[in-house]
mmCIF file of C-alpha atoms in Angstrom:
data_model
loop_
_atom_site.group_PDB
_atom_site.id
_atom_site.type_symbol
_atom_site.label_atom_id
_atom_site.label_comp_id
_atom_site.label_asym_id
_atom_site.label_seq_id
_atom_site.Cartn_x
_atom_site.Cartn_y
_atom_site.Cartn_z
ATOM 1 C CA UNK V 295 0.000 0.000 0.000
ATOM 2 C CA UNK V 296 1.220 3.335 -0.720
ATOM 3 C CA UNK V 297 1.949 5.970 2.406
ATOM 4 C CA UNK V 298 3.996 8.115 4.158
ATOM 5 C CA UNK V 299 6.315 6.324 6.862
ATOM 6 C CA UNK V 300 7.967 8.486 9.442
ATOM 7 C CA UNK V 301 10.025 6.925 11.820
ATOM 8 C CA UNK V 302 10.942 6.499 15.290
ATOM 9 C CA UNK V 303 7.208 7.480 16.644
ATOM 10 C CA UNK V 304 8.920 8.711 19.916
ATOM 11 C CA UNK V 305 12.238 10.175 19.724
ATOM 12 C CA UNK V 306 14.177 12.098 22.956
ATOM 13 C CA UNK V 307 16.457 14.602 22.384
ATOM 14 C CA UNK V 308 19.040 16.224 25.127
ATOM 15 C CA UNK V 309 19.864 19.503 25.513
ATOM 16 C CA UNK V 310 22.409 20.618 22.526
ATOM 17 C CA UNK V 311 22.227 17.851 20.449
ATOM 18 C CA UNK V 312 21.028 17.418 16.483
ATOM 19 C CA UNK V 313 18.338 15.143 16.028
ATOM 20 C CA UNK V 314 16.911 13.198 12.762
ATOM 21 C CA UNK V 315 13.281 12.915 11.882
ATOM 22 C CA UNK V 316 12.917 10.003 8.736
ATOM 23 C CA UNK V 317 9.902 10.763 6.240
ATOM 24 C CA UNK V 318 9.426 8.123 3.239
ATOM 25 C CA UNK V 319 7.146 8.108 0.752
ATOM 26 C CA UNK V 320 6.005 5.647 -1.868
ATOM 27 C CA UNK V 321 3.333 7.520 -3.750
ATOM 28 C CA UNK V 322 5.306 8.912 -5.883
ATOM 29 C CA UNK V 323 4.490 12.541 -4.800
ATOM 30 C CA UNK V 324 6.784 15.395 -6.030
ATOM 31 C CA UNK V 325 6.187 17.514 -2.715
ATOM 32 C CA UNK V 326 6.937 17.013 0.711
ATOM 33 C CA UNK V 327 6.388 18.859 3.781
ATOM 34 C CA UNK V 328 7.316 19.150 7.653
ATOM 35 C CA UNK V 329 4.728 20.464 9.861
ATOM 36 C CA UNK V 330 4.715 21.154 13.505
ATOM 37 C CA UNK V 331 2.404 20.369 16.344
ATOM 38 C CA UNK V 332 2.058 21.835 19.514
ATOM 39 C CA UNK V 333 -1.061 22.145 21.617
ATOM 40 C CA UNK V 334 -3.611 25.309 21.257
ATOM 41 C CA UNK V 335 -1.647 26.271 18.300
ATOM 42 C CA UNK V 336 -2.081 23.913 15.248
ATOM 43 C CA UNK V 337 0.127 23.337 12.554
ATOM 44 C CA UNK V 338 2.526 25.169 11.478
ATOM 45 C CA UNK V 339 4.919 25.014 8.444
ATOM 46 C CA UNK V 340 8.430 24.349 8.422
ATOM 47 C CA UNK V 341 10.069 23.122 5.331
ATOM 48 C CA UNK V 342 8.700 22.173 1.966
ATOM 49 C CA UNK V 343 10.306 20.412 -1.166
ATOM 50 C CA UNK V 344 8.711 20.648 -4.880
ATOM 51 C CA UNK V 345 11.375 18.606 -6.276
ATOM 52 C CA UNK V 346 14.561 16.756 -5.658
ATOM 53 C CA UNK V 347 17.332 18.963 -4.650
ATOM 54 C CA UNK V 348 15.640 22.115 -4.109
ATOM 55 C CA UNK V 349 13.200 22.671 -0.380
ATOM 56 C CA UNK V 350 11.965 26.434 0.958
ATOM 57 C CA UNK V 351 11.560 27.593 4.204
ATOM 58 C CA UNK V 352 8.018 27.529 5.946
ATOM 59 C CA UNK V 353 6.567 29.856 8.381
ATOM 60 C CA UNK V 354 8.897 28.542 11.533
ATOM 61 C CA UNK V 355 12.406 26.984 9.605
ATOM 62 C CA UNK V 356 14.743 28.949 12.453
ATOM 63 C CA UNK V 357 16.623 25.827 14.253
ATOM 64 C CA UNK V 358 15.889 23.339 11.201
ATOM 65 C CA UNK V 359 17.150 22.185 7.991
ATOM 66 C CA UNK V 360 16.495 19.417 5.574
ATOM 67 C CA UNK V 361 17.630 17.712 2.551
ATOM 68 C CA UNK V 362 15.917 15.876 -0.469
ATOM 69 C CA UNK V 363 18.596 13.827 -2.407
ATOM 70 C CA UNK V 364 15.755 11.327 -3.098
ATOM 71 C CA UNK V 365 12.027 12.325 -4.323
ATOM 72 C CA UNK V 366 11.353 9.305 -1.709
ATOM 73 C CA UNK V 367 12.655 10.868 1.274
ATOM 74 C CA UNK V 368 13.111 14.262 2.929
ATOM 75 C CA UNK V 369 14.317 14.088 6.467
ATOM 76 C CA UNK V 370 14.156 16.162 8.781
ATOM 77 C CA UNK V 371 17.185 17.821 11.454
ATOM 78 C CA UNK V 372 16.432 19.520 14.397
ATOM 79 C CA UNK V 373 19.610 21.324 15.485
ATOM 80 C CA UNK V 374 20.751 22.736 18.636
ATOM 81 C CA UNK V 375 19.773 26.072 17.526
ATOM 82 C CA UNK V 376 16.178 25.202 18.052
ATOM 83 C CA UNK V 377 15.286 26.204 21.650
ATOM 84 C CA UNK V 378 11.891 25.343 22.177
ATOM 85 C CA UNK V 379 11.883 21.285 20.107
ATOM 86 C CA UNK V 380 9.368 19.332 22.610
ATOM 87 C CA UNK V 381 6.532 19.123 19.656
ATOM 88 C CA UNK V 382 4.722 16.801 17.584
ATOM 89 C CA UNK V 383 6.377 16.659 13.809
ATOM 90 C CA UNK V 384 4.160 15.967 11.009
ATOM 91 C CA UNK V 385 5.283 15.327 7.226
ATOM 92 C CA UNK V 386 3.328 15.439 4.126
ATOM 93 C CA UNK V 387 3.428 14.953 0.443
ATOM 94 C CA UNK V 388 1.504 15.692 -2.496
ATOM 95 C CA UNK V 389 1.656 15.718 -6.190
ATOM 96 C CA UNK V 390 3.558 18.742 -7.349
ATOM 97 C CA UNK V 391 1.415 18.652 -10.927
ATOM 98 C CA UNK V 392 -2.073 20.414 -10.357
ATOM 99 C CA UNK V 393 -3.448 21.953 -7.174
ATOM 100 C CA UNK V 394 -6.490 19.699 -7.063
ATOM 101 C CA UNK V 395 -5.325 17.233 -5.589
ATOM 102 C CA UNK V 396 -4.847 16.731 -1.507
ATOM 103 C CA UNK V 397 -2.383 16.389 0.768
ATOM 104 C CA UNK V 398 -1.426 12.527 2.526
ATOM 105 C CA UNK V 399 0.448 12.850 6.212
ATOM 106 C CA UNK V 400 2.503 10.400 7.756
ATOM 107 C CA UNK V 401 1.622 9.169 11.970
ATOM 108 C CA UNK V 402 3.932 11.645 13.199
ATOM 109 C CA UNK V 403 7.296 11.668 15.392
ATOM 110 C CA UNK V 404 6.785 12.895 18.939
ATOM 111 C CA UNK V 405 10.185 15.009 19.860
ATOM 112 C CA UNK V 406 11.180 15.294 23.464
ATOM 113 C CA UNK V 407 13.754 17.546 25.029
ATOM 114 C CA UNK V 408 14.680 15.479 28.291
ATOM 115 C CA UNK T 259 -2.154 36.632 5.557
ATOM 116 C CA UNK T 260 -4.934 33.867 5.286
ATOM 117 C CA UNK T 261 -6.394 32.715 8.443
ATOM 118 C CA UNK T 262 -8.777 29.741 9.651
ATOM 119 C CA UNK T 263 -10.794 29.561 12.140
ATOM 120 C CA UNK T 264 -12.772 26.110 13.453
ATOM 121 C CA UNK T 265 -15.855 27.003 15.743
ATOM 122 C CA UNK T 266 -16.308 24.901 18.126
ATOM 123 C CA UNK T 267 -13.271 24.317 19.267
ATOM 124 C CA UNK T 268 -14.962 21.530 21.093
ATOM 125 C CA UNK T 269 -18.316 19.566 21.094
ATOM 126 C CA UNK T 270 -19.999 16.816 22.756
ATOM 127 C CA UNK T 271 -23.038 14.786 21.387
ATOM 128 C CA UNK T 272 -25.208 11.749 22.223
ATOM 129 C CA UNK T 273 -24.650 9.026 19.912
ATOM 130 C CA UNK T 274 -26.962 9.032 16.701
ATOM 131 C CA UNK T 275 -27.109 12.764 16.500
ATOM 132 C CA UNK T 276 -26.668 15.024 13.456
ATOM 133 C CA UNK T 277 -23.895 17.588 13.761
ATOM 134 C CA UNK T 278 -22.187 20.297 11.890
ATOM 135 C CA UNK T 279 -18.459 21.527 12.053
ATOM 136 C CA UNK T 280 -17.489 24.927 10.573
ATOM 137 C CA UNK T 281 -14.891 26.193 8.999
ATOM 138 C CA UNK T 282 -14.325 29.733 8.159
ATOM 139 C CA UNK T 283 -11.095 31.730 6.187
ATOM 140 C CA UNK T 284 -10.344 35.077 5.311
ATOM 141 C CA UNK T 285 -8.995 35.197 1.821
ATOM 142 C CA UNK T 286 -11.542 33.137 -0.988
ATOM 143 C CA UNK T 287 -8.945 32.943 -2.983
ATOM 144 C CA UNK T 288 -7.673 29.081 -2.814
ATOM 145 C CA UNK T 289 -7.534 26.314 -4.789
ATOM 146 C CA UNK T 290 -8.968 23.197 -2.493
ATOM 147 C CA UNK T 291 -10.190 23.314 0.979
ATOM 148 C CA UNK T 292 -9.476 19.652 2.801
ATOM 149 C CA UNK T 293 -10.611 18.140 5.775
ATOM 150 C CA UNK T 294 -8.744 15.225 8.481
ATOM 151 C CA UNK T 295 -9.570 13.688 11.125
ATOM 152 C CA UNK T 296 -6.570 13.754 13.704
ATOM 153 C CA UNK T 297 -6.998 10.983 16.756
ATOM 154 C CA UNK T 298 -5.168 11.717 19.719
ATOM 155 C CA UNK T 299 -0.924 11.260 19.235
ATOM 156 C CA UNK T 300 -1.932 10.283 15.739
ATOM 157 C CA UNK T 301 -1.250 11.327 12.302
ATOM 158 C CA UNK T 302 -3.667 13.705 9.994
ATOM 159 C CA UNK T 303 -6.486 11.020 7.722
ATOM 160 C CA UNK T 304 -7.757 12.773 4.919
ATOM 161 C CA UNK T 305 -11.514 12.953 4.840
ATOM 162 C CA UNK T 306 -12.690 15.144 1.805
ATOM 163 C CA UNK T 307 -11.670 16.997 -0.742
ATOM 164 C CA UNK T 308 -13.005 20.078 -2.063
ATOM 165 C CA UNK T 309 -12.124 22.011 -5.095
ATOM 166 C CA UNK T 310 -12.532 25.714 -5.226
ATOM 167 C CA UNK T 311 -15.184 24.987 -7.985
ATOM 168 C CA UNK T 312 -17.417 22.657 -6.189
ATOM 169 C CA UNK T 313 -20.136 22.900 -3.803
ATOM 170 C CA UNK T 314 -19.821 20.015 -1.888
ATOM 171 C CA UNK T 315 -18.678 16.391 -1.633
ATOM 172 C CA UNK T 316 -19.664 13.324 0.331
ATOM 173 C CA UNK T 317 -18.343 10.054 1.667
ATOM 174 C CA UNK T 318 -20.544 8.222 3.732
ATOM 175 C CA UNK T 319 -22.101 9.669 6.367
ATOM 176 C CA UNK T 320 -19.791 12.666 6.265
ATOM 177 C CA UNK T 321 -20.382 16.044 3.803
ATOM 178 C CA UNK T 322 -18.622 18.256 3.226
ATOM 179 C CA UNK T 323 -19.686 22.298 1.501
ATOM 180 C CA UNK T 324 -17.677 25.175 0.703
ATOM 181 C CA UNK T 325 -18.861 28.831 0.013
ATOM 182 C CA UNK T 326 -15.842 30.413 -1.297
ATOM 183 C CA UNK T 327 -17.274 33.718 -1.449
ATOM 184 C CA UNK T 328 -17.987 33.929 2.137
ATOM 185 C CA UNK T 329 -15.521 32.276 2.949
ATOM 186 C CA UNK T 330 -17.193 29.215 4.738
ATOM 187 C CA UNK T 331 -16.877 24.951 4.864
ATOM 188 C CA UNK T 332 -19.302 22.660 6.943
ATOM 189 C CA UNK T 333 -18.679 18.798 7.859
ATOM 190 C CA UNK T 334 -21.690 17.708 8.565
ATOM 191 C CA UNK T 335 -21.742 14.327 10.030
ATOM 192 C CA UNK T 336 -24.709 12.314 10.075
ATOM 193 C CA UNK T 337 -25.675 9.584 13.032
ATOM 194 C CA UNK T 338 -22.899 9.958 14.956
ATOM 195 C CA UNK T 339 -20.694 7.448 16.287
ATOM 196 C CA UNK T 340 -18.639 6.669 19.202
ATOM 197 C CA UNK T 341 -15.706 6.018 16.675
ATOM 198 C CA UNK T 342 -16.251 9.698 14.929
ATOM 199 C CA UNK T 343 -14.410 11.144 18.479
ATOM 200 C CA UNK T 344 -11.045 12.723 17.095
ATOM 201 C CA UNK T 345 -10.575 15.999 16.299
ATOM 202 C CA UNK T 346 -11.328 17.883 12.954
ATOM 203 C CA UNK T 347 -9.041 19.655 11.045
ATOM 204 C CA UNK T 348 -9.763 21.853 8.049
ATOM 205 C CA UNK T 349 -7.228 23.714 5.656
ATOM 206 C CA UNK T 350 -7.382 25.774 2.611
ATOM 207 C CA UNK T 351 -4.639 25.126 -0.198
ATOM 208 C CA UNK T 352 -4.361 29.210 -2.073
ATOM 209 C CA UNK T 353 -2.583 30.109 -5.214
ATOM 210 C CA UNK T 354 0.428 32.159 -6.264
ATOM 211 C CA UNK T 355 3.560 32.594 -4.397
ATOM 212 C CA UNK T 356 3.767 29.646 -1.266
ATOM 213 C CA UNK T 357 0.913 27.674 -2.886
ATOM 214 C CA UNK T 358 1.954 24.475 -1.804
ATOM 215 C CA UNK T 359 1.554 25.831 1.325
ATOM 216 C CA UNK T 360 -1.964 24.777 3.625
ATOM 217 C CA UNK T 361 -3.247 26.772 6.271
ATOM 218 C CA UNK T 362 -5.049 25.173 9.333
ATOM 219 C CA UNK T 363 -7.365 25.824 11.881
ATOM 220 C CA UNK T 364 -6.799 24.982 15.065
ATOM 221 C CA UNK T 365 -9.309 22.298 14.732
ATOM 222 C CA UNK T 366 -12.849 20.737 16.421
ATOM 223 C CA UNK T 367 -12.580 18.477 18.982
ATOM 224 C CA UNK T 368 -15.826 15.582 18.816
ATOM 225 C CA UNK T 369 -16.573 13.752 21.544
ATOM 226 C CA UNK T 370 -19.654 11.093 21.142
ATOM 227 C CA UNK T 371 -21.229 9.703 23.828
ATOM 228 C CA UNK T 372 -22.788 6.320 23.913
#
């Protein structure tokens, strides 16, 4: 069946360190996203990718940066710089041709600053 | 800067009732308005679809409407279910520069009662 896989579903981070969120997709989407979480405050964009080798910042990209050598895959690092990571991370995909058509998420990766 | 607001933010109903969800955004200019269920620590399911150039669209027991000019979308769920308990997420998809970008509400949380 084709989906979105992110991966690990719970991931703890500790103070200062990089972390790496995995998104795969096999639906052969051109676009992929990264969305945040948090409680009260819905989602909120952080990177997008219209095709390999080329991603733009979203609304919230300070602390983060991504890569997207493979139209399968565009993961996701949460640096150090980020000061507030404890969140929910969402990613996305759609097909880049058309805007009719909807977007598919992935289950999610809950980050955790311990 | 397009906005989205869900009213309510939550609702409770017996089981077997009829119920609406709103949806309401400030610029009418978008392509596709989309609506997901979310359950809790779960990803975003996709539950309709609407193009900017339809009126409505149905799956089941769920239907969905969009007034573009006023800037409005219903759910509208009928017999509820003890299962339909999530909560509801709506998001417009809008043209020109950052179009692959969607905007969300904050979304409706349903609770069903038995």
């Amino acid at each position: 069946d084709g989906g979105i896989t992110q991966s690990p579903k719970y991931l703890f981070r500790k103070e200062g360190q990089n972390v790496t969120l995995s998104c795969e997709q096999n639906l052969n989407h051109d676009a992929m996203y990264w969305y945040r979480q948090d409680p009260g405050q819905g989602l909120r964009l952080i990177y997008y990718s219209q095709i390999v080798n080329d991603f733009q910042k979203g609304d919230i990209a300070e602390g983060y940066s991504v890569s997207r050598e493979k139209k399968e895959s565009f993961p996701l690092t949460v640096t150090s710089a980020q000061k507030n990571p404890t969140a929910f991370y969402l990613c996305a995909s759609s097909t880049g041709q058309g805007w009719g058509y909807g977007y598919t998420f992935g289950s999610g990766t809950r980050l955790t600053v311990v | 800067k397009q906005e989205v607001t869900q009213i309510p933010a939550a609702l409770s109903v017996p089981e077997g009732e009829n119920l609406v969800l709103n949806c309401s955004f400030t610029d009418s200019a978008i392509y596709n308005l989309q609506w997901f269920r979310q359950d809790p620590g779960k990803g975003l399911t996709s539950l309709l679809l609407i193009q900017s150039s339809q009126r409505e669209q149905t799956s089941g027991r769920l239907n969905a409407s969009l007034d573009k000019s006023s800037g409005r979308s219903t759910l509208y769920i009928a017999a509820s279910q003890p299962g339909d308990s999530a909560t509801y997420l709506c998001a417009v998809r809008e043209g020109g520069a950052g179009s692959y970008q969607l905007t969300f509400g904050k979304g409706t949380k349903l609770s069903v009662i038995p």
